[in-house]
């Protein structure tokens, strides 16, 4: 039996009860036995400041984040959409992880993206912006399926458990595609 893949799961929302955090937890539940999803909390990561990029000054939270990315076989990014784009907390974390340019832990790290929103567009704009960011960091991203969870409150129960079977199917398919991408790039 092959080794279990470790995927680092990152939700781009800090809010307790976030539907995107619930979507990440649903992915943990739906992952096959060949994959483990470890959630990384972005809350303690400070705002990016290039003056703190030296080894002596780099914040411990940033070091831990970059080490977690390095150790993972792949990434699963779950993003809400704020003002047609990626939330600041997620962009900030990716800015930290993208340094040094060309040598960041994001380079060549297989990644999948999904997101949920109460609106009708299902985070399509935020996901497009993430794909642009990952083009800059040379991060390969799963192209299909796109998991764009629209009208998300109708797809989760009162305990924030994903109950919509179609969405559960797409999440499973995305995780399988991520697993395939990880194996292709090894």
Short mmCIF file of C-alpha atoms in Angstrom, two decimals:
data_model
loop_
_atom_site.label_atom_id
_atom_site.label_comp_id
_atom_site.label_asym_id
_atom_site.label_seq_id
_atom_site.Cartn_x
_atom_site.Cartn_y
_atom_site.Cartn_z
CA UNK A 1 0.00 0.00 0.00
CA UNK A 2 1.43 3.42 -0.94
CA UNK A 3 2.15 6.06 1.68
CA UNK A 4 -0.66 8.36 2.71
CA UNK A 5 -0.40 11.79 1.12
CA UNK A 6 -0.38 14.79 3.43
CA UNK A 7 -2.29 17.82 2.20
CA UNK A 8 -2.15 21.16 3.99
CA UNK A 9 -5.64 22.67 4.13
CA UNK A 10 -5.97 26.45 4.40
CA UNK A 11 -9.22 28.36 4.81
CA UNK A 12 -9.09 32.00 3.79
CA UNK A 13 -11.58 33.07 6.46
CA UNK A 14 -10.80 33.66 10.12
CA UNK A 15 -14.44 33.86 11.21
CA UNK A 16 -15.67 31.24 13.67
CA UNK A 17 -18.49 29.41 11.94
CA UNK A 18 -17.13 30.26 8.50
CA UNK A 19 -18.79 28.28 5.73
CA UNK A 20 -15.40 28.04 4.02
CA UNK A 21 -13.86 26.53 7.15
CA UNK A 22 -16.81 24.10 7.17
CA UNK A 23 -16.06 23.26 3.52
CA UNK A 24 -12.45 22.50 4.48
CA UNK A 25 -13.65 20.25 7.29
CA UNK A 26 -15.98 18.51 4.82
CA UNK A 27 -12.97 17.87 2.58
CA UNK A 28 -11.17 16.29 5.56
CA UNK A 29 -14.14 13.99 6.04
CA UNK A 30 -14.47 13.15 2.33
CA UNK A 31 -10.78 12.48 1.64
CA UNK A 32 -9.93 8.91 0.74
CA UNK A 33 -7.76 6.82 3.05
CA UNK A 34 -4.81 7.63 0.76
CA UNK A 35 -4.93 11.30 1.83
CA UNK A 36 -4.82 13.17 5.13
CA UNK A 37 -5.76 16.85 5.25
CA UNK A 38 -4.11 18.85 8.03
CA UNK A 39 -5.66 22.27 8.67
CA UNK A 40 -3.39 25.28 9.15
CA UNK A 41 -4.90 28.30 10.93
CA UNK A 42 -3.84 31.63 9.41
CA UNK A 43 -4.95 33.69 12.43
CA UNK A 44 -1.49 34.23 14.02
CA UNK A 45 0.31 35.23 10.81
CA UNK A 46 1.25 38.95 10.98
CA UNK A 47 0.92 41.38 8.10
CA UNK A 48 3.68 40.98 5.54
CA UNK A 49 6.67 43.27 6.06
CA UNK A 50 9.74 42.75 3.87
CA UNK A 51 11.93 44.20 6.63
CA UNK A 52 11.20 41.03 8.62
CA UNK A 53 12.38 38.69 5.87
CA UNK A 54 15.81 38.05 7.37
CA UNK A 55 16.35 34.77 9.20
CA UNK A 56 16.88 36.65 12.46
CA UNK A 57 13.67 38.70 12.21
CA UNK A 58 11.20 36.37 10.42
CA UNK A 59 8.19 35.77 12.71
CA UNK A 60 7.92 32.27 14.18
CA UNK A 61 4.36 31.96 12.84
CA UNK A 62 5.62 32.55 9.30
CA UNK A 63 8.41 30.02 9.74
CA UNK A 64 5.86 27.44 10.94
CA UNK A 65 3.59 28.18 7.97
CA UNK A 66 6.37 27.83 5.42
CA UNK A 67 7.60 24.63 7.07
CA UNK A 68 4.08 23.18 6.97
CA UNK A 69 3.88 23.95 3.24
CA UNK A 70 7.29 22.36 2.66
CA UNK A 71 6.34 19.17 4.53
CA UNK A 72 3.01 18.77 2.71
CA UNK A 73 2.65 16.78 -0.49
CA UNK A 74 0.05 19.28 -1.71
CA UNK A 75 -2.16 22.20 -0.74
CA UNK A 76 -5.94 22.64 -0.55
CA UNK A 77 -6.95 26.29 -0.47
CA UNK A 78 -10.53 27.20 0.42
CA UNK A 79 -11.37 30.81 -0.28
CA UNK A 80 -14.33 33.05 0.31
CA UNK A 81 -14.76 35.95 -2.08
CA UNK A 82 -14.48 39.48 -0.72
CA UNK A 83 -15.07 42.40 -3.07
CA UNK A 84 -14.62 40.18 -6.16
CA UNK A 85 -11.25 38.88 -4.93
CA UNK A 86 -9.22 36.89 -2.42
CA UNK A 87 -9.57 37.83 1.27
CA UNK A 88 -6.68 39.88 2.64
CA UNK A 89 -5.73 37.25 5.25
CA UNK A 90 -5.19 34.64 2.53
CA UNK A 91 -3.30 37.00 0.22
CA UNK A 92 -1.11 38.07 3.14
CA UNK A 93 -0.22 34.46 4.02
CA UNK A 94 0.59 33.70 0.38
CA UNK A 95 2.78 36.82 0.20
CA UNK A 96 4.80 35.53 3.16
CA UNK A 97 5.01 32.03 1.66
CA UNK A 98 6.07 33.36 -1.75
CA UNK A 99 9.41 34.60 -0.43
CA UNK A 100 12.11 34.26 -1.54
CA UNK A 101 10.93 34.50 -5.12
CA UNK A 102 11.74 31.41 -7.13
CA UNK A 103 12.69 29.45 -3.99
CA UNK A 104 9.48 29.59 -2.00
CA UNK A 105 7.78 26.46 -0.67
CA UNK A 106 4.91 27.24 -3.06
CA UNK A 107 7.10 26.57 -6.10
CA UNK A 108 6.06 23.28 -7.72
CA UNK A 109 3.63 22.46 -4.85
CA UNK A 110 0.50 20.72 -6.27
CA UNK A 111 -2.55 22.73 -5.22
CA UNK A 112 -6.34 22.54 -5.41
CA UNK A 113 -8.72 25.45 -4.90
CA UNK A 114 -12.37 25.64 -3.90
CA UNK A 115 -14.64 28.10 -2.18
CA UNK A 116 -18.13 28.82 -0.93
CA UNK A 117 -20.30 31.91 -0.87
CA UNK A 118 -23.87 32.85 -0.13
CA UNK A 119 -24.08 34.48 -3.54
CA UNK A 120 -24.69 33.04 -6.99
CA UNK A 121 -21.14 33.09 -8.41
CA UNK A 122 -19.50 30.61 -6.06
CA UNK A 123 -16.15 32.42 -5.57
CA UNK A 124 -15.26 32.28 -9.27
CA UNK A 125 -13.52 35.67 -9.18
CA UNK A 126 -11.50 34.88 -6.04
CA UNK A 127 -10.44 31.55 -7.52
CA UNK A 128 -9.38 33.28 -10.73
CA UNK A 129 -7.24 35.69 -8.71
CA UNK A 130 -5.71 32.79 -6.78
CA UNK A 131 -4.79 31.13 -10.07
CA UNK A 132 -3.05 34.37 -11.10
CA UNK A 133 -1.14 34.45 -7.80
CA UNK A 134 -0.12 30.82 -8.23
CA UNK A 135 1.09 31.51 -11.78
CA UNK A 136 3.50 34.01 -10.23
CA UNK A 137 4.72 31.53 -7.60
CA UNK A 138 5.01 28.67 -10.11
CA UNK A 139 2.46 26.64 -8.16
CA UNK A 140 0.67 23.99 -10.27
CA UNK A 141 -3.09 24.10 -9.73
CA UNK A 142 -5.74 21.47 -10.44
CA UNK A 143 -7.79 22.77 -13.39
CA UNK A 144 -10.90 20.57 -13.14
CA UNK A 145 -13.25 20.13 -11.47
CA UNK A 146 -13.88 23.64 -10.28
CA UNK A 147 -15.67 23.59 -6.94
CA UNK A 148 -17.61 26.84 -6.79
CA UNK A 149 -20.17 26.46 -4.01
CA UNK A 150 -22.91 29.03 -4.62
CA UNK A 151 -25.84 29.68 -2.23
CA UNK A 152 -23.77 27.82 0.31
CA UNK A 153 -26.04 28.25 3.34
CA UNK A 154 -28.55 25.96 1.63
CA UNK A 155 -25.90 23.23 1.29
CA UNK A 156 -24.86 23.02 4.95
CA UNK A 157 -26.97 22.13 7.98
CA UNK A 158 -27.24 24.08 11.24
CA UNK A 159 -24.03 22.44 12.54
CA UNK A 160 -22.16 23.58 9.38
CA UNK A 161 -21.95 20.05 7.96
CA UNK A 162 -22.00 19.77 4.19
CA UNK A 163 -25.23 17.94 3.31
CA UNK A 164 -25.60 18.66 -0.41
CA UNK A 165 -24.73 15.42 -2.23
CA UNK A 166 -23.77 17.11 -5.51
CA UNK A 167 -21.29 19.36 -3.70
CA UNK A 168 -19.93 16.41 -1.72
CA UNK A 169 -19.36 14.60 -5.04
CA UNK A 170 -17.46 17.58 -6.53
CA UNK A 171 -15.28 17.89 -3.42
CA UNK A 172 -14.38 14.18 -3.67
CA UNK A 173 -13.56 14.60 -7.37
CA UNK A 174 -11.35 17.63 -6.66
CA UNK A 175 -9.44 15.67 -4.01
CA UNK A 176 -8.92 12.79 -6.45
CA UNK A 177 -7.66 15.26 -9.07
CA UNK A 178 -5.25 16.74 -6.50
CA UNK A 179 -4.00 13.26 -5.65
CA UNK A 180 -3.44 12.58 -9.36
CA UNK A 181 -1.55 15.86 -9.79
CA UNK A 182 0.68 15.08 -6.80
CA UNK A 183 1.56 11.69 -8.28
CA UNK A 184 2.15 13.15 -11.76
CA UNK A 185 4.61 15.72 -10.41
CA UNK A 186 6.60 13.31 -8.25
#
